[in-house]
Amino acid sequence: MLKKIEGRASFGGVQEVWTHGSETLHCEMKFAIYLPPQIAKASCPVLYFLSGLTCNEQNFITKAGAQRYASEHGVVLVVPDTSPRGRDVPDDPAYDLGQGASFYLNATQAPWSTHFKMYDYLTAELPSLIEKNFSVSKVRGICGHSMGGHGALVIALTNADVYHSVSALSPIVAPMSVPWGQKAFAAYLGENQDTWRAWDACELVRLSRTQMPILIDQGSADEFLDSQLQPELFVAACNASARPLTLNMRVGYDHSYYFIASFIGDHIAHHARAFNA
Amino acid sequence: MLKKIEGRASFGGVQEVWTHGSETLHCEMKFAIYLPPQIAKASCPVLYFLSGLTCNEQNFITKAGAQRYASEHGVVLVVPDTSPRGRDVPDDPAYDLGQGASFYLNATQAPWSTHFKMYDYLTAELPSLIEKNFSVSKVRGICGHSMGGHGALVIALTNADVYHSVSALSPIVAPMSVPWGQKAFAAYLGENQDTWRAWDACELVRLSRTQMPILIDQGSADEFLDSQLQPELFVAACNASARPLTLNMRVGYDHSYYFIASFIGDHIAHHARAFNA
């Protein structure tokens, strides 16, 4: 049952939050959706935004200031939660595993494999639900921050026929090579690292044939830059495979929503250009 | 001792939070300041923003998206806390009295009168501290939301020689006539309502000689519109005194930060026009 639990006027459109029972995740899920004013007259393209570790559907819609740009460009924003939730869903006391830390993959290992199928949820159940219940077109882009940047890159690279555009802010690009990814992949996918490759953007960019241009913004003062993000690995992977990439290193910016707010306008413009091409 | 406790790059400038011991309030106080990129080359005008009930210095800087417009116009934003704070400061369990609910006046009644001198803090100590420690000009405007809209109107109307501009979002304009104001004024000022008039914008606009244009935005779906805000009382007071007022009723908008975010750009442009006049 799809049910609206929030609705607030915003930049001429409306910012809503909905809840529904997910068949894929076996739990109740929330998602936020911004409907721009243009939707009153025509169906609009959809930009999915995947948030980072510890976030839910609220962080981006309250802090990023993205509604202004979505309103300007006539883009619907869909912001899912970052993982399955609830008392019946497995969790871990650490902030970087379990609820709030799905890494947007399909888990194969106990106790995670029953609920942690965020990849299937995001690529099939959720878009189908959005397209059925809102006045949106089939034109779809995906963007994300940090863990959500990893999710956006993986989803776009493995579904290049479905997504018209992709971008990421301070993404995890090489989860197999950094502590956040290694911990999560070992838990969700098991110790056999061959199974990890399907969820690593640096690996996928070598396999993908898409020439979809990839936009990445990264703050130079990001506290996770050297330990967890290492965008130079993605630059090398894209160069080795002749993939189009724009990486903007932003001097002095950190990992916070102040960084996201400063550059989300550029990202929404990037997607709008692809939607209108 | 003025001490920086946060600093983050934002829209080419920097969003900082500072703490200092206030002589006026007899407690440690925090304020947020956004320094736009223009400040590297020249001193910039300052817009003070006063937040509403329950807020501290964080709400506006994380949710309003105002840095983008301050960066465009070269305006410094100063966002103080909404009241004195701390274990030694009197408080009340209700959300609309005590800490987080100063109503930006000078209290005369026990137990509030020792610490609750926000009017003096905002018109003397804080501007002096800002002008001494940051590269700002003496050009000053003031804006606020809800209780902070009340504060902005009262401060500008009683200091029209000092403030170049004023505006408010969903302000309390007639505190003597509505429950929030009546409760706070009785506690802070006592039962003699003659002493309340000095803190009521509808009363003050009749006494003030300023022709400073006042900009107000108000959502038509604001849950406090009829009970606490009643902008029609301010329209009547301005009309009776031939004061210039622009009141934008915004259809469908509520009292939240989604409303503030949608129109704060118009307000910063309003102040920038006055600063450059």
XYZ file of C-alpha atoms in Angstrom:
554
model
C 0.000 0.000 0.000
C 1.525 3.264 -1.188
C 0.778 6.001 1.355
C 1.789 9.670 1.454
C 3.146 10.723 4.862
C 4.549 14.188 4.055
C 3.721 16.882 1.526
C 5.106 20.430 1.520
C 5.130 23.150 -1.115
C 8.674 23.847 -2.332
C 9.884 26.069 -5.191
C 6.539 25.977 -6.956
C 6.298 22.188 -6.728
C 5.810 19.791 -3.842
C 8.194 17.749 -1.697
C 6.526 14.529 -0.633
C 7.505 11.446 1.380
C 5.760 8.126 0.779
C 5.824 4.736 2.454
C 5.111 1.346 0.895
C 5.579 -2.352 1.577
C 8.503 -3.588 -0.503
C 8.218 -7.080 -1.978
C 11.918 -7.075 -2.802
C 13.149 -6.022 0.628
C 10.423 -7.624 2.758
C 9.909 -4.515 4.850
C 8.183 -1.138 4.869
C 10.201 1.437 2.915
C 10.083 5.236 2.674
C 11.090 7.316 -0.289
C 11.017 11.057 -0.920
C 9.855 12.523 -4.218
C 10.037 16.114 -5.421
C 7.446 16.952 -8.066
C 8.379 20.119 -9.973
C 5.724 22.569 -11.204
C 6.144 21.358 -14.810
C 4.541 18.017 -13.898
C 1.102 19.660 -13.939
C 1.384 19.934 -17.729
C 3.588 17.051 -18.858
C 5.320 13.932 -17.592
C 8.834 14.697 -16.367
C 12.109 12.754 -16.349
C 13.281 11.268 -13.042
C 16.621 11.720 -11.303
C 17.281 9.155 -8.566
C 19.559 10.330 -5.757
C 21.274 7.764 -3.519
C 22.504 9.052 -0.152
C 25.562 8.075 1.856
C 26.216 6.036 4.992
C 23.854 6.667 7.962
C 21.379 8.703 5.889
C 17.718 8.026 5.284
C 15.311 9.673 2.829
C 15.339 12.943 4.811
C 18.969 14.143 4.689
C 19.112 15.081 1.028
C 15.680 16.700 0.847
C 16.261 18.894 3.907
C 19.909 19.873 3.360
C 20.932 19.832 -0.308
C 18.737 22.630 -1.672
C 18.179 20.516 -4.795
C 14.501 21.419 -5.197
C 15.419 24.805 -6.644
C 17.310 23.236 -9.529
C 14.791 20.449 -10.075
C 12.113 23.139 -10.313
C 14.172 25.123 -12.831
C 14.820 22.104 -15.051
C 11.493 20.282 -14.656
C 13.087 17.176 -13.148
C 11.443 14.807 -10.642
C 13.788 13.843 -7.791
C 13.353 10.437 -6.162
C 15.339 9.891 -2.958
C 15.078 6.379 -1.513
C 16.175 5.280 1.921
C 19.710 3.847 2.057
C 18.750 0.342 3.180
C 15.925 -1.881 4.354
C 14.709 -0.892 7.829
C 12.802 -2.225 10.770
C 12.955 -4.448 13.818
C 12.769 -7.583 11.680
C 15.663 -6.474 9.480
C 19.216 -7.493 10.477
C 21.465 -4.711 11.703
C 24.922 -4.101 13.102
C 25.990 -1.611 15.774
C 28.598 -0.100 13.425
C 27.520 2.857 11.293
C 28.993 1.293 8.158
C 27.167 -2.047 8.113
C 23.511 -3.057 8.152
C 20.654 -0.549 8.321
C 21.717 2.746 6.744
C 24.662 1.047 5.012
C 23.340 -1.278 2.289
C 25.982 -0.392 -0.301
C 23.119 -0.750 -2.812
C 23.947 -4.350 -3.739
C 22.222 -7.737 -3.535
C 23.551 -9.538 -0.473
C 24.172 -13.278 -0.744
C 25.275 -14.034 2.812
C 23.308 -14.679 6.033
C 21.839 -12.820 7.846
C 21.690 -10.134 5.139
C 20.480 -11.978 2.053
C 16.753 -11.963 2.865
C 16.355 -8.178 3.061
C 19.446 -6.524 1.612
C 18.522 -6.537 -2.090
C 18.752 -2.801 -2.661
C 20.097 -3.225 -6.203
C 16.984 -5.098 -7.270
C 14.777 -2.652 -5.369
C 16.355 0.378 -7.036
C 16.555 -0.995 -10.566
C 13.173 -2.749 -10.727
C 10.594 -2.370 -7.930
C 11.025 1.319 -7.139
C 11.182 2.687 -10.725
C 8.183 0.542 -11.630
C 6.240 1.927 -8.658
C 7.245 5.512 -9.516
C 6.304 5.148 -13.175
C 2.957 3.579 -12.268
C 1.899 6.156 -9.665
C 3.366 9.492 -10.739
C 3.259 11.471 -13.962
C 6.817 10.670 -14.989
C 8.408 9.703 -18.267
C 10.655 6.661 -18.772
C 13.683 8.984 -18.950
C 15.854 8.211 -15.950
C 19.159 9.411 -14.462
C 21.001 8.521 -11.292
C 23.263 10.423 -8.921
C 24.587 9.828 -5.427
C 26.929 10.885 -2.637
C 29.716 8.776 -1.091
C 28.256 5.244 -0.682
C 25.414 6.547 -2.863
C 27.912 7.657 -5.493
C 29.172 4.083 -5.576
C 25.573 2.905 -5.951
C 24.844 5.351 -8.761
C 27.957 4.374 -10.722
C 27.337 0.632 -10.320
C 23.669 0.901 -11.275
C 24.311 3.087 -14.325
C 27.263 1.020 -15.567
C 25.253 -2.204 -15.339
C 22.081 -0.689 -16.861
C 23.410 1.727 -19.445
C 20.447 0.965 -21.703
C 17.998 2.230 -19.047
C 19.745 5.222 -17.458
C 20.259 8.285 -19.622
C 22.789 9.912 -17.309
C 24.945 9.362 -14.237
C 26.916 11.507 -11.817
C 28.365 11.287 -8.323
C 29.562 13.526 -5.502
C 32.586 12.267 -3.517
C 31.792 8.660 -4.482
C 33.363 5.428 -3.294
C 34.729 4.312 -6.681
C 36.850 1.314 -5.685
C 35.103 -0.473 -2.811
C 37.280 -3.578 -3.236
C 40.338 -1.452 -2.428
C 39.162 0.583 0.588
C 38.119 -0.304 4.176
C 34.432 0.695 3.908
C 33.929 -1.477 0.837
C 36.048 -4.390 1.998
C 34.135 -4.634 5.281
C 30.707 -4.382 3.645
C 31.492 -6.706 0.732
C 32.941 -9.376 3.048
C 29.758 -9.279 5.134
C 27.203 -9.043 2.326
C 28.974 -11.075 -0.381
C 31.362 -13.371 1.485
C 35.094 -13.791 1.370
C 35.433 -14.828 -2.280
C 36.551 -11.583 -3.863
C 35.668 -12.756 -7.362
C 32.046 -12.069 -6.422
C 32.943 -8.506 -5.427
C 33.930 -7.383 -8.928
C 30.328 -7.040 -10.102
C 29.860 -4.279 -7.485
C 33.028 -2.242 -8.007
C 32.808 0.768 -10.338
C 36.494 0.591 -11.272
C 36.004 -3.021 -12.353
C 32.718 -2.326 -14.117
C 33.968 0.611 -16.139
C 36.455 -1.754 -17.776
C 33.631 -4.135 -18.780
C 30.968 -1.620 -19.759
C 30.707 -0.435 -23.347
C 28.707 2.686 -22.536
C 29.975 6.067 -23.652
C 27.573 7.822 -21.240
C 29.556 10.797 -19.873
C 30.267 10.483 -16.149
C 30.419 13.608 -13.963
C 32.132 13.451 -10.569
C 32.733 16.251 -8.060
C 35.170 15.702 -5.215
C 36.265 18.037 -2.420
C 40.010 18.356 -1.895
C 39.555 18.736 1.879
C 37.299 15.669 2.128
C 38.245 13.831 5.307
C 37.756 10.463 3.527
C 39.605 11.333 0.315
C 42.769 9.299 0.786
C 41.412 6.514 2.974
C 38.088 5.632 1.343
C 37.496 7.497 -1.921
C 40.672 7.616 -4.030
C 39.141 9.065 -7.208
C 42.469 8.620 -8.998
C 41.683 4.892 -9.243
C 38.548 5.695 -11.233
C 40.408 8.149 -13.443
C 42.921 5.416 -14.250
C 40.165 2.884 -14.956
C 38.293 5.289 -17.239
C 41.473 6.234 -19.068
C 42.426 2.580 -19.587
C 39.012 1.956 -21.169
C 38.611 5.285 -23.004
C 35.484 6.195 -21.040
C 34.353 9.855 -20.950
C 34.799 11.260 -17.422
C 34.741 14.752 -15.956
C 36.267 14.887 -12.461
C 36.042 18.278 -10.773
C 38.382 18.542 -7.788
C 36.905 21.313 -5.605
C 39.573 23.004 -3.534
C 38.788 23.324 0.173
C 35.489 21.412 0.193
C 34.826 18.590 2.664
C 32.477 15.553 2.626
C 29.442 17.350 4.078
C 26.112 18.558 2.754
C 27.670 22.032 2.399
C 29.711 20.469 -0.400
C 26.690 18.715 -1.916
C 24.610 21.911 -1.778
C 27.362 23.883 -3.505
C 27.516 21.587 -6.550
C 24.190 19.734 -6.817
C 23.005 22.467 -9.195
C 25.769 21.533 -11.643
C 24.793 17.877 -11.367
C 21.093 18.448 -11.989
C 22.030 20.589 -15.018
C 24.247 17.714 -16.254
C 21.320 15.292 -16.044
C 18.869 17.780 -17.579
C 21.185 18.176 -20.589
C 21.192 14.402 -21.092
C 17.403 14.202 -20.626
C 16.836 16.847 -23.284
C 19.437 15.551 -25.753
C 37.218 34.501 23.935
C 36.034 34.216 20.340
C 36.682 30.694 19.078
C 35.893 29.020 15.745
C 34.271 25.599 16.172
C 33.164 24.864 12.579
C 34.381 25.877 9.148
C 33.220 24.402 5.838
C 33.606 25.555 2.249
C 30.241 26.547 0.757
C 29.440 28.187 -2.596
C 32.940 29.608 -2.962
C 32.926 31.072 0.551
C 32.993 29.515 3.983
C 30.296 28.644 6.527
C 31.672 29.023 10.036
C 30.332 28.648 13.583
C 31.935 30.554 16.458
C 31.512 30.566 20.220
C 32.170 33.442 22.636
C 31.437 34.494 26.180
C 28.660 37.082 26.105
C 28.877 39.934 28.609
C 25.284 40.890 27.884
C 23.785 37.434 28.322
C 26.202 36.081 30.955
C 26.688 32.798 29.149
C 28.593 31.183 26.307
C 26.919 31.894 22.946
C 27.277 30.420 19.473
C 26.694 32.194 16.204
C 27.033 31.083 12.594
C 28.589 33.314 9.945
C 28.727 32.813 6.182
C 31.599 34.639 4.525
C 31.046 34.999 0.768
C 33.949 34.846 -1.701
C 33.815 38.632 -2.239
C 35.125 39.197 1.290
C 38.648 38.298 0.134
C 38.735 41.587 -1.800
C 36.487 44.017 0.068
C 34.475 44.358 3.249
C 30.909 43.149 2.771
C 27.528 44.186 4.201
C 25.961 41.962 6.874
C 22.514 40.418 6.920
C 21.444 39.144 10.353
C 18.983 36.252 10.311
C 16.914 35.496 13.422
C 15.435 31.994 13.634
C 12.159 30.814 15.109
C 11.085 28.962 18.245
C 13.175 25.888 19.206
C 15.938 26.692 16.705
C 19.608 27.293 17.393
C 22.319 28.620 15.072
C 22.290 25.394 13.006
C 18.781 25.187 11.535
C 19.030 28.047 9.088
C 22.551 27.296 7.885
C 21.807 23.619 7.207
C 18.305 23.878 5.748
C 17.625 27.241 4.078
C 20.097 27.082 1.183
C 20.830 30.779 1.753
C 24.581 30.527 1.121
C 24.005 30.364 -2.629
C 22.315 33.765 -2.667
C 24.711 35.338 -0.180
C 27.548 34.188 -2.428
C 25.865 35.687 -5.501
C 25.250 39.052 -3.833
C 28.404 39.312 -1.715
C 26.502 39.431 1.569
C 27.769 38.142 4.931
C 25.103 36.158 6.821
C 25.187 36.196 10.632
C 22.868 33.702 12.331
C 22.799 33.943 16.136
C 21.301 31.428 18.517
C 17.696 32.157 19.522
C 18.342 32.675 23.243
C 20.905 32.454 25.998
C 21.832 28.830 26.763
C 23.385 26.684 29.451
C 22.812 24.971 32.768
C 23.022 28.285 34.636
C 20.413 29.914 32.389
C 16.734 29.689 33.412
C 14.533 27.480 31.255
C 10.997 26.177 30.988
C 9.816 22.745 29.832
C 7.532 24.325 27.223
C 9.002 24.827 23.724
C 7.734 28.416 23.603
C 9.358 29.838 26.743
C 12.937 30.035 28.013
C 15.900 28.587 26.125
C 15.183 28.587 22.382
C 12.331 31.066 22.869
C 13.769 34.456 23.865
C 11.433 36.540 21.695
C 14.509 38.771 21.174
C 13.567 41.266 23.909
C 15.083 42.492 27.194
C 13.364 40.631 30.029
C 12.546 42.593 33.182
C 11.064 39.809 35.306
C 12.679 37.104 37.461
C 14.064 34.576 36.762
C 14.637 35.774 33.181
C 16.024 39.274 33.586
C 19.653 38.307 34.289
C 20.249 36.427 31.027
C 17.402 37.177 28.629
C 18.688 40.439 27.098
C 18.723 39.287 23.491
C 17.699 42.714 22.178
C 20.800 44.318 23.672
C 22.941 41.391 22.527
C 21.696 41.624 18.942
C 21.773 45.402 18.594
C 25.058 46.118 20.420
C 27.362 43.295 21.545
C 27.063 40.970 18.552
C 27.330 43.591 15.750
C 30.289 45.156 17.544
C 31.996 41.766 17.802
C 31.293 41.000 14.126
C 32.564 44.382 12.939
C 35.707 44.059 15.049
C 36.655 40.524 13.999
C 35.491 40.106 10.405
C 36.034 42.088 7.235
C 32.540 43.582 7.158
C 31.226 47.037 6.437
C 28.858 48.979 8.707
C 26.003 48.289 6.283
C 23.522 46.084 8.091
C 20.165 44.426 7.354
C 17.974 42.085 9.374
C 15.609 39.249 8.497
C 13.918 36.478 10.450
C 11.384 33.668 10.496
C 8.344 33.392 12.796
C 9.560 34.494 16.268
C 12.663 35.701 14.424
C 10.496 37.710 12.029
C 9.048 39.444 15.073
C 12.588 40.098 16.310
C 13.728 41.465 12.951
C 10.768 43.842 12.666
C 11.136 45.117 16.249
C 14.889 45.624 15.931
C 14.662 47.422 12.572
C 11.740 49.626 13.595
C 13.512 50.741 16.772
C 16.894 51.243 15.055
C 15.972 52.536 11.641
C 19.097 54.719 11.602
C 21.334 51.646 11.874
C 19.617 48.993 9.734
C 19.495 49.589 5.995
C 16.854 46.952 5.323
C 14.394 44.582 6.945
C 12.316 41.588 5.905
C 10.523 38.651 7.499
C 9.187 35.200 6.624
C 5.937 34.170 8.339
C 6.600 36.599 11.214
C 4.736 37.063 14.473
C 3.648 40.670 13.858
C 1.267 41.250 16.763
C 2.622 39.373 19.802
C 0.313 41.283 22.189
C -2.670 39.781 20.350
C -1.679 36.120 19.968
C -1.038 33.253 22.429
C 2.711 32.819 21.773
C 3.381 36.490 22.415
C 0.996 36.880 25.321
C 2.559 33.940 27.175
C 6.147 35.088 26.534
C 5.517 38.772 27.272
C 3.696 37.983 30.551
C 6.668 35.879 31.668
C 9.474 38.139 30.459
C 7.868 41.578 30.920
C 5.184 41.075 33.575
C 1.458 41.586 33.542
C 1.423 45.341 32.822
C 0.641 45.354 29.121
C 1.789 48.951 28.702
C 5.338 47.591 28.844
C 4.551 45.162 26.026
C 3.982 47.850 23.384
C 7.687 48.509 22.909
C 8.075 44.921 21.643
C 5.091 44.661 19.301
C 5.697 45.391 15.587
C 2.113 46.537 14.999
C 2.492 49.080 17.813
C 5.963 50.149 16.713
C 5.083 50.734 13.087
C 2.638 53.403 14.277
C 5.410 55.170 16.217
C 8.292 54.758 13.788
C 8.948 57.450 11.192
C 11.043 55.207 8.938
C 10.090 54.780 5.315
C 12.336 51.698 5.021
C 10.436 49.264 2.771
C 9.343 46.121 4.612
C 9.169 42.780 2.764
C 7.124 39.909 4.224
C 6.442 36.474 2.760
C 3.715 34.326 4.284
C 2.492 30.839 3.314
C -1.260 30.466 2.917
C -1.159 26.895 4.275
C 0.882 27.898 7.334
C -0.463 25.934 10.299
C 0.008 28.994 12.566
C -1.471 31.584 10.198
C -4.784 32.280 11.938
C -3.806 31.485 15.518
C -0.379 33.113 15.890
C 0.604 35.167 12.845
C -2.348 37.187 11.499
C -0.423 39.286 8.955
C -3.585 41.296 8.265
C -2.985 43.117 11.556
C 0.366 44.349 10.262
C -1.137 45.346 6.919
C -3.721 47.446 8.775
C -1.071 49.040 10.998
C 1.167 49.887 8.015
C -1.770 51.300 6.070
C -2.864 53.443 9.013
C 0.628 54.929 9.201
C 1.385 55.050 5.475
C 4.360 52.716 5.812
C 5.702 50.930 2.692
C 5.005 47.189 2.938
C 5.133 44.311 0.462
C 3.290 41.217 1.728
C 3.541 38.181 -0.545
C 0.956 35.546 0.306
C 2.358 32.288 -1.065
C -0.388 29.828 -1.910
C 0.044 26.329 -0.512
C 3.208 26.956 1.529
C 3.467 25.960 5.189
C 5.632 27.212 8.102
C 8.617 24.924 7.432
C 12.121 25.375 6.074
C 10.793 24.235 2.669
C 8.948 27.572 2.642
C 11.995 29.518 3.830
C 14.233 27.836 1.238
C 11.778 28.684 -1.549
C 11.793 32.435 -0.848
C 15.005 33.297 1.011
C 16.572 34.146 -2.362
C 14.004 36.910 -2.861
C 14.741 38.226 0.619
C 18.510 38.307 0.182
C 17.998 40.109 -3.151
C 15.749 42.630 -1.333
C 18.494 43.346 1.204
C 21.227 43.470 -1.453
C 19.245 46.109 -3.359
C 19.064 48.257 -0.202
C 22.755 47.687 0.540
C 23.736 48.857 -2.942
C 21.318 51.787 -3.098
